[in-house]
């Protein structure tokens, strides 16, 4: 059986009004361009959005990091940027940091999550996309899904899961990686991933090497060296038959978690799971939100999507997120609503400080 690759490549190339949602014309342009490649470079495709981010989901036979696939995504974003500029959408071309494509979209602005695998007899896959937050936002959920027996019953009662999982963690500042085998090394794993602005889970594997999850880890502000909004990450998770069940993958999203991002990429706020109809940022440019689409991947075809958070089962977490939003918003410009100073280095605050620098006087001895 040929191996299947799923690539999600995403970018914010313009939105309306302000940074709230993707325009239908961008979605249409992207969908048509990818559809034209079906049966050629692509097996199948799905185009969607979360807030102001345009998500290209592609299945193909080219493997991960394929120049042809990355180039196709780049060209789609270029075409969408053109449309965004014609409509004078807000932030048209925002995430296209490079002037020209040079082999791989990594480091050029767009975010990428990919995985290649041999399809099982039946292969359920969940695609997650977030807006107004950073890649490390997935850390909490991936830990709960693949390492917490209070979340994932299968880790305790299904012999095909009891061996646990291996987590590959990237240090986005030190530009290095490390793997932790869980449950044995779960405390060491937590020592790092509890600091999600720097340490990010990139992949999760079964102990036999089978890929289970993959995330995007691009940090726009670090790539650009200036403030260009948050990275708004994506994630792919495989489920069932020796992996956590679909319901075990979704379960941790019932916990209201505070993540970094929201207004001006500078505030902590609750990460709200929503159906596609609510995947638009409004209040204080947020709150940060996440959508999930479920598919069966069959000979590379995407059978679906199912809009997984469009469900009353998530009404309560949404209400709790709103309550948290009220509580933390009341703190206005004060930490910990506003990010810590080290994180604010990547925002527009340093420019404000620079203007005031000369007015500071030394303290008397
Ligand atoms: C967050 C985001 C928005 C903008 C904010 C100010 O990732 O994109 O919250 O930071 O709307 O945008 P500008 O500076 O473009 O007016
Ligand atoms: Mg934007
Ligand atoms: Mg965004």
mmCIF file of C-alpha atoms in Angstrom, residues 17-362:
data_model
loop_
_atom_site.group_PDB
_atom_site.id
_atom_site.type_symbol
_atom_site.label_atom_id
_atom_site.label_comp_id
_atom_site.label_asym_id
_atom_site.label_seq_id
_atom_site.Cartn_x
_atom_site.Cartn_y
_atom_site.Cartn_z
ATOM 1 C CA UNK A 17 -12.845 43.297 9.253
ATOM 2 C CA UNK A 18 -9.435 43.836 10.824
ATOM 3 C CA UNK A 19 -7.946 40.548 12.024
ATOM 4 C CA UNK A 20 -11.241 38.727 12.603
ATOM 5 C CA UNK A 21 -12.002 36.324 9.738
ATOM 6 C CA UNK A 22 -10.895 35.092 6.314
ATOM 7 C CA UNK A 23 -12.850 36.394 3.322
ATOM 8 C CA UNK A 24 -14.883 33.819 1.311
ATOM 9 C CA UNK A 25 -13.074 34.897 -1.891
ATOM 10 C CA UNK A 26 -9.753 33.744 -0.382
ATOM 11 C CA UNK A 27 -11.255 30.401 0.632
ATOM 12 C CA UNK A 28 -12.711 30.011 -2.868
ATOM 13 C CA UNK A 29 -9.438 30.899 -4.611
ATOM 14 C CA UNK A 30 -7.475 28.436 -2.471
ATOM 15 C CA UNK A 31 -10.061 25.648 -2.826
ATOM 16 C CA UNK A 32 -10.101 25.978 -6.631
ATOM 17 C CA UNK A 33 -6.322 25.983 -6.952
ATOM 18 C CA UNK A 34 -5.963 22.865 -4.810
ATOM 19 C CA UNK A 35 -8.867 21.134 -6.557
ATOM 20 C CA UNK A 36 -7.078 21.641 -9.879
ATOM 21 C CA UNK A 37 -4.186 19.552 -8.501
ATOM 22 C CA UNK A 38 -6.326 16.583 -7.447
ATOM 23 C CA UNK A 39 -5.323 13.484 -9.369
ATOM 24 C CA UNK A 40 -2.012 15.231 -10.203
ATOM 25 C CA UNK A 41 0.194 16.404 -7.327
ATOM 26 C CA UNK A 42 -2.532 15.926 -4.730
ATOM 27 C CA UNK A 43 -4.805 13.031 -3.901
ATOM 28 C CA UNK A 44 -7.282 15.236 -2.030
ATOM 29 C CA UNK A 45 -7.617 18.639 -0.383
ATOM 30 C CA UNK A 46 -9.704 20.621 2.072
ATOM 31 C CA UNK A 47 -9.583 24.372 2.594
ATOM 32 C CA UNK A 48 -10.853 26.067 5.728
ATOM 33 C CA UNK A 49 -10.050 28.857 8.160
ATOM 34 C CA UNK A 50 -9.828 29.675 11.809
ATOM 35 C CA UNK A 51 -10.239 33.392 12.431
ATOM 36 C CA UNK A 52 -7.949 35.250 10.012
ATOM 37 C CA UNK A 53 -5.866 32.172 9.131
ATOM 38 C CA UNK A 54 -6.299 30.272 5.892
ATOM 39 C CA UNK A 55 -5.646 26.523 6.266
ATOM 40 C CA UNK A 56 -4.708 24.274 3.325
ATOM 41 C CA UNK A 57 -5.121 20.569 4.100
ATOM 42 C CA UNK A 58 -3.548 18.393 1.399
ATOM 43 C CA UNK A 59 -3.075 14.646 1.012
ATOM 44 C CA UNK A 60 -0.460 13.332 -1.396
ATOM 45 C CA UNK A 61 2.314 10.777 -2.085
ATOM 46 C CA UNK A 62 5.274 13.171 -1.949
ATOM 47 C CA UNK A 63 6.284 12.691 1.698
ATOM 48 C CA UNK A 64 6.916 15.447 4.243
ATOM 49 C CA UNK A 65 8.946 18.536 3.357
ATOM 50 C CA UNK A 66 8.206 18.107 -0.351
ATOM 51 C CA UNK A 67 9.341 21.073 -2.407
ATOM 52 C CA UNK A 68 6.472 20.610 -4.887
ATOM 53 C CA UNK A 69 3.819 20.614 -2.131
ATOM 54 C CA UNK A 70 5.338 23.599 -0.324
ATOM 55 C CA UNK A 71 5.600 25.486 -3.602
ATOM 56 C CA UNK A 72 1.947 24.790 -4.392
ATOM 57 C CA UNK A 73 0.946 26.173 -0.965
ATOM 58 C CA UNK A 74 3.165 29.223 -1.486
ATOM 59 C CA UNK A 75 1.561 29.876 -4.873
ATOM 60 C CA UNK A 76 -1.921 29.553 -3.359
ATOM 61 C CA UNK A 77 -1.005 32.098 -0.685
ATOM 62 C CA UNK A 78 0.423 34.413 -3.360
ATOM 63 C CA UNK A 79 -2.815 34.194 -5.369
ATOM 64 C CA UNK A 80 -4.864 34.799 -2.215
ATOM 65 C CA UNK A 81 -2.653 37.761 -1.295
ATOM 66 C CA UNK A 82 -3.448 39.244 -4.719
ATOM 67 C CA UNK A 83 -7.185 38.876 -4.061
ATOM 68 C CA UNK A 84 -6.733 40.282 -0.527
ATOM 69 C CA UNK A 85 -4.882 43.299 -1.931
ATOM 70 C CA UNK A 86 -7.599 43.907 -4.564
ATOM 71 C CA UNK A 87 -10.252 43.913 -1.824
ATOM 72 C CA UNK A 88 -7.900 45.888 0.431
ATOM 73 C CA UNK A 89 -8.476 43.344 3.142
ATOM 74 C CA UNK A 90 -6.668 43.946 6.388
ATOM 75 C CA UNK A 91 -3.079 42.679 6.659
ATOM 76 C CA UNK A 92 -3.028 41.523 2.998
ATOM 77 C CA UNK A 93 0.022 39.280 2.529
ATOM 78 C CA UNK A 94 0.890 39.572 6.238
ATOM 79 C CA UNK A 95 2.529 36.163 6.711
ATOM 80 C CA UNK A 96 4.419 36.112 3.373
ATOM 81 C CA UNK A 97 7.727 37.103 4.945
ATOM 82 C CA UNK A 98 10.005 36.043 2.074
ATOM 83 C CA UNK A 99 10.149 37.762 -1.320
ATOM 84 C CA UNK A 100 10.377 34.534 -3.285
ATOM 85 C CA UNK A 101 9.910 30.800 -2.686
ATOM 86 C CA UNK A 102 13.149 29.010 -1.917
ATOM 87 C CA UNK A 103 12.489 25.288 -1.620
ATOM 88 C CA UNK A 104 10.434 25.029 1.568
ATOM 89 C CA UNK A 105 7.898 27.315 3.263
ATOM 90 C CA UNK A 106 9.542 26.743 6.657
ATOM 91 C CA UNK A 107 11.081 30.021 7.805
ATOM 92 C CA UNK A 108 9.184 31.957 5.143
ATOM 93 C CA UNK A 109 6.104 32.824 7.219
ATOM 94 C CA UNK A 110 3.494 30.076 6.786
ATOM 95 C CA UNK A 111 3.021 27.391 9.480
ATOM 96 C CA UNK A 112 3.382 23.699 8.601
ATOM 97 C CA UNK A 113 2.288 20.423 10.205
ATOM 98 C CA UNK A 114 2.856 17.230 8.230
ATOM 99 C CA UNK A 115 2.913 13.480 8.729
ATOM 100 C CA UNK A 116 3.522 10.480 6.465
ATOM 101 C CA UNK A 117 2.136 7.061 7.336
ATOM 102 C CA UNK A 118 0.966 3.716 6.035
ATOM 103 C CA UNK A 119 -2.826 3.750 6.296
ATOM 104 C CA UNK A 120 -4.341 1.287 8.695
ATOM 105 C CA UNK A 121 -7.456 -0.698 7.694
ATOM 106 C CA UNK A 122 -9.437 2.367 8.732
ATOM 107 C CA UNK A 123 -7.620 5.577 9.672
ATOM 108 C CA UNK A 124 -9.412 8.347 11.588
ATOM 109 C CA UNK A 125 -7.525 11.660 11.597
ATOM 110 C CA UNK A 126 -8.335 14.909 13.413
ATOM 111 C CA UNK A 127 -7.122 18.268 12.095
ATOM 112 C CA UNK A 128 -6.936 21.170 14.556
ATOM 113 C CA UNK A 129 -6.473 24.860 13.683
ATOM 114 C CA UNK A 130 -6.147 27.758 16.114
ATOM 115 C CA UNK A 131 -6.237 31.535 15.951
ATOM 116 C CA UNK A 132 -4.730 34.207 18.259
ATOM 117 C CA UNK A 133 -2.278 31.915 20.012
ATOM 118 C CA UNK A 134 1.144 30.283 19.722
ATOM 119 C CA UNK A 135 2.347 26.737 18.820
ATOM 120 C CA UNK A 136 2.986 25.775 22.451
ATOM 121 C CA UNK A 137 -0.769 26.004 23.062
ATOM 122 C CA UNK A 138 -0.997 22.347 21.937
ATOM 123 C CA UNK A 139 1.415 21.162 24.666
ATOM 124 C CA UNK A 140 -1.218 20.863 27.394
ATOM 125 C CA UNK A 141 -3.632 18.955 25.164
ATOM 126 C CA UNK A 142 -1.033 16.575 23.709
ATOM 127 C CA UNK A 143 0.151 15.720 27.217
ATOM 128 C CA UNK A 144 -3.416 15.027 28.347
ATOM 129 C CA UNK A 145 -4.200 12.960 25.240
ATOM 130 C CA UNK A 146 -1.062 10.809 25.118
ATOM 131 C CA UNK A 147 0.258 10.777 28.708
ATOM 132 C CA UNK A 148 -2.565 11.400 31.192
ATOM 133 C CA UNK A 149 -4.524 8.285 32.244
ATOM 134 C CA UNK A 150 -7.146 10.518 33.873
ATOM 135 C CA UNK A 151 -7.924 11.789 30.364
ATOM 136 C CA UNK A 152 -7.218 8.758 28.182
ATOM 137 C CA UNK A 153 -8.793 5.625 29.605
ATOM 138 C CA UNK A 154 -7.020 3.485 26.994
ATOM 139 C CA UNK A 155 -3.626 4.183 28.626
ATOM 140 C CA UNK A 156 -4.923 2.095 31.554
ATOM 141 C CA UNK A 157 -7.334 -0.436 30.085
ATOM 142 C CA UNK A 158 -6.277 -1.054 26.458
ATOM 143 C CA UNK A 159 -3.194 -3.290 26.116
ATOM 144 C CA UNK A 160 -2.426 -1.660 22.744
ATOM 145 C CA UNK A 161 -1.876 1.698 24.526
ATOM 146 C CA UNK A 162 -0.343 0.776 27.885
ATOM 147 C CA UNK A 163 3.254 0.986 26.582
ATOM 148 C CA UNK A 164 2.806 4.768 26.306
ATOM 149 C CA UNK A 165 4.141 7.276 23.791
ATOM 150 C CA UNK A 166 7.297 9.174 22.819
ATOM 151 C CA UNK A 167 7.180 12.996 22.685
ATOM 152 C CA UNK A 168 9.590 14.941 20.475
ATOM 153 C CA UNK A 169 10.084 18.418 21.965
ATOM 154 C CA UNK A 170 11.646 21.367 20.132
ATOM 155 C CA UNK A 171 13.404 24.231 21.894
ATOM 156 C CA UNK A 172 12.432 27.181 19.707
ATOM 157 C CA UNK A 173 14.989 29.487 21.302
ATOM 158 C CA UNK A 174 17.966 27.085 21.569
ATOM 159 C CA UNK A 175 17.088 25.502 18.176
ATOM 160 C CA UNK A 176 17.551 21.926 19.463
ATOM 161 C CA UNK A 177 15.329 18.902 20.069
ATOM 162 C CA UNK A 178 14.915 16.075 22.589
ATOM 163 C CA UNK A 179 12.621 13.034 22.963
ATOM 164 C CA UNK A 180 10.917 11.823 26.144
ATOM 165 C CA UNK A 181 9.473 8.362 26.589
ATOM 166 C CA UNK A 182 6.278 8.363 28.652
ATOM 167 C CA UNK A 183 5.026 7.423 31.175
ATOM 168 C CA UNK A 184 8.612 6.817 32.469
ATOM 169 C CA UNK A 185 9.840 10.339 31.696
ATOM 170 C CA UNK A 186 6.617 12.281 32.055
ATOM 171 C CA UNK A 187 7.976 14.535 34.820
ATOM 172 C CA UNK A 188 10.999 15.461 32.682
ATOM 173 C CA UNK A 189 8.674 16.140 29.750
ATOM 174 C CA UNK A 190 6.537 18.436 31.913
ATOM 175 C CA UNK A 191 9.640 20.284 33.142
ATOM 176 C CA UNK A 192 9.988 21.640 29.606
ATOM 177 C CA UNK A 193 6.536 21.736 28.012
ATOM 178 C CA UNK A 194 5.121 23.699 30.951
ATOM 179 C CA UNK A 195 6.973 26.654 29.339
ATOM 180 C CA UNK A 196 5.077 26.628 26.016
ATOM 181 C CA UNK A 197 6.506 29.868 24.621
ATOM 182 C CA UNK A 198 9.875 28.136 24.249
ATOM 183 C CA UNK A 199 9.382 24.344 24.363
ATOM 184 C CA UNK A 200 6.899 22.867 21.924
ATOM 185 C CA UNK A 201 5.825 19.282 21.245
ATOM 186 C CA UNK A 202 6.525 18.713 17.549
ATOM 187 C CA UNK A 203 5.625 15.028 17.185
ATOM 188 C CA UNK A 204 4.163 12.184 19.222
ATOM 189 C CA UNK A 205 5.001 8.592 18.274
ATOM 190 C CA UNK A 206 3.959 5.154 19.453
ATOM 191 C CA UNK A 207 6.910 3.280 20.874
ATOM 192 C CA UNK A 208 7.184 1.245 17.646
ATOM 193 C CA UNK A 209 7.763 4.531 15.779
ATOM 194 C CA UNK A 210 4.231 4.930 14.383
ATOM 195 C CA UNK A 211 3.423 8.624 14.013
ATOM 196 C CA UNK A 212 0.471 9.729 16.159
ATOM 197 C CA UNK A 213 0.556 13.548 16.173
ATOM 198 C CA UNK A 214 2.328 16.408 14.440
ATOM 199 C CA UNK A 215 2.173 20.187 15.020
ATOM 200 C CA UNK A 216 3.332 23.415 13.416
ATOM 201 C CA UNK A 217 6.077 25.079 15.458
ATOM 202 C CA UNK A 218 6.865 28.189 13.405
ATOM 203 C CA UNK A 219 7.115 31.380 15.474
ATOM 204 C CA UNK A 220 6.455 34.290 13.152
ATOM 205 C CA UNK A 221 7.950 37.016 15.296
ATOM 206 C CA UNK A 222 11.189 35.085 15.693
ATOM 207 C CA UNK A 223 11.336 34.517 11.917
ATOM 208 C CA UNK A 224 10.541 38.117 11.068
ATOM 209 C CA UNK A 225 12.519 39.730 13.907
ATOM 210 C CA UNK A 226 9.563 42.081 14.467
ATOM 211 C CA UNK A 227 5.944 41.888 15.577
ATOM 212 C CA UNK A 228 3.692 40.287 12.951
ATOM 213 C CA UNK A 229 0.904 38.787 15.087
ATOM 214 C CA UNK A 230 0.773 35.367 16.672
ATOM 215 C CA UNK A 231 1.592 32.148 14.886
ATOM 216 C CA UNK A 232 -1.849 30.536 15.108
ATOM 217 C CA UNK A 233 -0.754 26.901 14.948
ATOM 218 C CA UNK A 234 -2.204 23.735 13.404
ATOM 219 C CA UNK A 235 -2.042 20.096 14.508
ATOM 220 C CA UNK A 236 -2.766 16.626 13.089
ATOM 221 C CA UNK A 237 -3.737 13.759 15.431
ATOM 222 C CA UNK A 238 -4.448 10.155 14.391
ATOM 223 C CA UNK A 239 -6.940 8.215 16.500
ATOM 224 C CA UNK A 240 -8.293 4.753 17.418
ATOM 225 C CA UNK A 241 -6.976 1.149 17.148
ATOM 226 C CA UNK A 242 -3.864 1.420 19.319
ATOM 227 C CA UNK A 243 -4.030 5.231 19.518
ATOM 228 C CA UNK A 244 -6.299 7.343 21.758
ATOM 229 C CA UNK A 245 -9.972 7.219 20.676
ATOM 230 C CA UNK A 246 -11.467 10.255 18.911
ATOM 231 C CA UNK A 247 -13.317 11.077 22.141
ATOM 232 C CA UNK A 248 -10.116 10.820 24.174
ATOM 233 C CA UNK A 249 -8.418 13.249 21.794
ATOM 234 C CA UNK A 250 -11.285 15.736 22.201
ATOM 235 C CA UNK A 251 -11.778 15.326 25.964
ATOM 236 C CA UNK A 252 -9.033 17.735 27.198
ATOM 237 C CA UNK A 253 -10.653 20.554 25.222
ATOM 238 C CA UNK A 254 -13.409 20.548 27.875
ATOM 239 C CA UNK A 255 -10.892 22.224 30.233
ATOM 240 C CA UNK A 256 -10.683 26.028 29.961
ATOM 241 C CA UNK A 257 -6.945 26.678 29.539
ATOM 242 C CA UNK A 258 -5.246 30.075 29.405
ATOM 243 C CA UNK A 259 -2.911 30.535 26.438
ATOM 244 C CA UNK A 260 -0.704 33.360 25.168
ATOM 245 C CA UNK A 261 -1.910 35.464 22.225
ATOM 246 C CA UNK A 262 -5.252 37.238 21.990
ATOM 247 C CA UNK A 263 -5.172 41.033 21.493
ATOM 248 C CA UNK A 264 -1.922 42.177 19.815
ATOM 249 C CA UNK A 265 -0.401 38.775 20.565
ATOM 250 C CA UNK A 266 0.276 40.215 23.996
ATOM 251 C CA UNK A 267 -2.305 38.751 26.392
ATOM 252 C CA UNK A 268 -3.221 35.523 28.099
ATOM 253 C CA UNK A 269 -6.751 34.387 27.370
ATOM 254 C CA UNK A 270 -8.931 31.274 27.398
ATOM 255 C CA UNK A 271 -8.567 28.871 24.457
ATOM 256 C CA UNK A 272 -12.130 28.295 23.277
ATOM 257 C CA UNK A 273 -13.138 25.252 21.177
ATOM 258 C CA UNK A 274 -15.725 26.267 18.554
ATOM 259 C CA UNK A 275 -17.544 24.962 15.496
ATOM 260 C CA UNK A 276 -16.632 26.461 12.131
ATOM 261 C CA UNK A 277 -19.585 28.895 12.241
ATOM 262 C CA UNK A 278 -17.986 30.467 15.347
ATOM 263 C CA UNK A 279 -14.383 30.410 14.103
ATOM 264 C CA UNK A 280 -14.228 34.211 13.913
ATOM 265 C CA UNK A 281 -12.401 36.389 16.393
ATOM 266 C CA UNK A 282 -14.424 39.259 17.809
ATOM 267 C CA UNK A 283 -14.138 40.188 21.512
ATOM 268 C CA UNK A 284 -10.761 41.895 22.136
ATOM 269 C CA UNK A 285 -9.714 40.240 18.831
ATOM 270 C CA UNK A 286 -10.508 36.834 20.310
ATOM 271 C CA UNK A 287 -10.804 35.037 22.579
ATOM 272 C CA UNK A 288 -8.189 32.630 21.177
ATOM 273 C CA UNK A 289 -10.030 29.752 19.562
ATOM 274 C CA UNK A 290 -9.646 26.321 18.070
ATOM 275 C CA UNK A 291 -11.583 24.317 15.486
ATOM 276 C CA UNK A 292 -11.329 20.581 14.818
ATOM 277 C CA UNK A 293 -12.269 18.638 11.700
ATOM 278 C CA UNK A 294 -12.520 14.857 11.669
ATOM 279 C CA UNK A 295 -11.842 12.674 8.623
ATOM 280 C CA UNK A 296 -11.332 9.068 7.655
ATOM 281 C CA UNK A 297 -8.261 8.934 5.434
ATOM 282 C CA UNK A 298 -8.965 6.308 2.778
ATOM 283 C CA UNK A 299 -6.371 5.737 0.029
ATOM 284 C CA UNK A 300 -5.376 9.342 0.603
ATOM 285 C CA UNK A 301 -8.957 10.607 0.234
ATOM 286 C CA UNK A 302 -10.308 12.831 2.995
ATOM 287 C CA UNK A 303 -13.663 11.302 3.901
ATOM 288 C CA UNK A 304 -15.379 14.101 5.802
ATOM 289 C CA UNK A 305 -15.142 16.673 7.325
ATOM 290 C CA UNK A 306 -17.003 16.410 10.605
ATOM 291 C CA UNK A 307 -17.046 19.676 12.572
ATOM 292 C CA UNK A 308 -16.064 18.157 15.937
ATOM 293 C CA UNK A 309 -16.600 21.089 18.322
ATOM 294 C CA UNK A 310 -20.009 21.917 16.824
ATOM 295 C CA UNK A 311 -21.563 20.009 19.702
ATOM 296 C CA UNK A 312 -23.442 20.880 22.916
ATOM 297 C CA UNK A 313 -20.865 18.719 24.709
ATOM 298 C CA UNK A 314 -18.563 21.751 24.456
ATOM 299 C CA UNK A 315 -21.126 24.398 25.491
ATOM 300 C CA UNK A 316 -20.016 24.293 29.107
ATOM 301 C CA UNK A 317 -16.318 24.849 28.358
ATOM 302 C CA UNK A 318 -17.290 27.737 26.088
ATOM 303 C CA UNK A 319 -19.305 29.299 28.935
ATOM 304 C CA UNK A 320 -16.403 28.774 31.335
ATOM 305 C CA UNK A 321 -14.008 30.334 28.801
ATOM 306 C CA UNK A 322 -16.282 33.383 28.629
ATOM 307 C CA UNK A 323 -16.254 33.639 32.415
ATOM 308 C CA UNK A 324 -12.462 33.381 32.440
ATOM 309 C CA UNK A 325 -12.323 36.029 29.719
ATOM 310 C CA UNK A 326 -14.362 38.428 31.893
ATOM 311 C CA UNK A 327 -12.148 37.762 34.903
ATOM 312 C CA UNK A 328 -8.832 38.214 33.156
ATOM 313 C CA UNK A 329 -9.958 41.136 30.972
ATOM 314 C CA UNK A 330 -10.765 43.082 34.132
ATOM 315 C CA UNK A 331 -7.005 43.240 34.809
ATOM 316 C CA UNK A 332 -6.562 45.405 31.704
ATOM 317 C CA UNK A 333 -2.879 46.219 31.093
ATOM 318 C CA UNK A 334 -1.648 44.319 34.156
ATOM 319 C CA UNK A 335 0.204 41.005 34.149
ATOM 320 C CA UNK A 336 -0.586 38.140 34.086
ATOM 321 C CA UNK A 337 -3.333 39.186 31.625
ATOM 322 C CA UNK A 338 -0.599 40.967 29.700
ATOM 323 C CA UNK A 339 2.292 38.620 28.867
ATOM 324 C CA UNK A 340 5.504 38.725 30.904
ATOM 325 C CA UNK A 341 8.194 41.217 29.844
ATOM 326 C CA UNK A 342 10.361 38.548 28.199
ATOM 327 C CA UNK A 343 7.433 37.570 25.956
ATOM 328 C CA UNK A 344 6.567 41.214 25.288
ATOM 329 C CA UNK A 345 9.949 41.575 23.581
ATOM 330 C CA UNK A 346 8.260 40.175 20.473
ATOM 331 C CA UNK A 347 5.450 42.739 20.502
ATOM 332 C CA UNK A 348 5.147 46.475 19.913
ATOM 333 C CA UNK A 349 5.940 47.337 23.570
ATOM 334 C CA UNK A 350 9.735 47.795 23.073
ATOM 335 C CA UNK A 351 9.013 50.662 20.655
ATOM 336 C CA UNK A 352 7.018 52.412 23.401
ATOM 337 C CA UNK A 353 9.829 51.848 25.914
ATOM 338 C CA UNK A 354 12.414 53.143 23.465
ATOM 339 C CA UNK A 355 10.604 56.470 23.170
ATOM 340 C CA UNK A 356 10.714 56.858 26.982
ATOM 341 C CA UNK A 357 14.252 55.576 27.468
ATOM 342 C CA UNK A 358 15.938 58.986 27.777
ATOM 343 C CA UNK A 359 13.595 60.148 30.550
ATOM 344 C CA UNK A 360 14.842 57.554 33.014
ATOM 345 C CA UNK A 361 17.274 58.806 35.686
ATOM 346 C CA UNK A 362 19.482 56.676 37.897
#
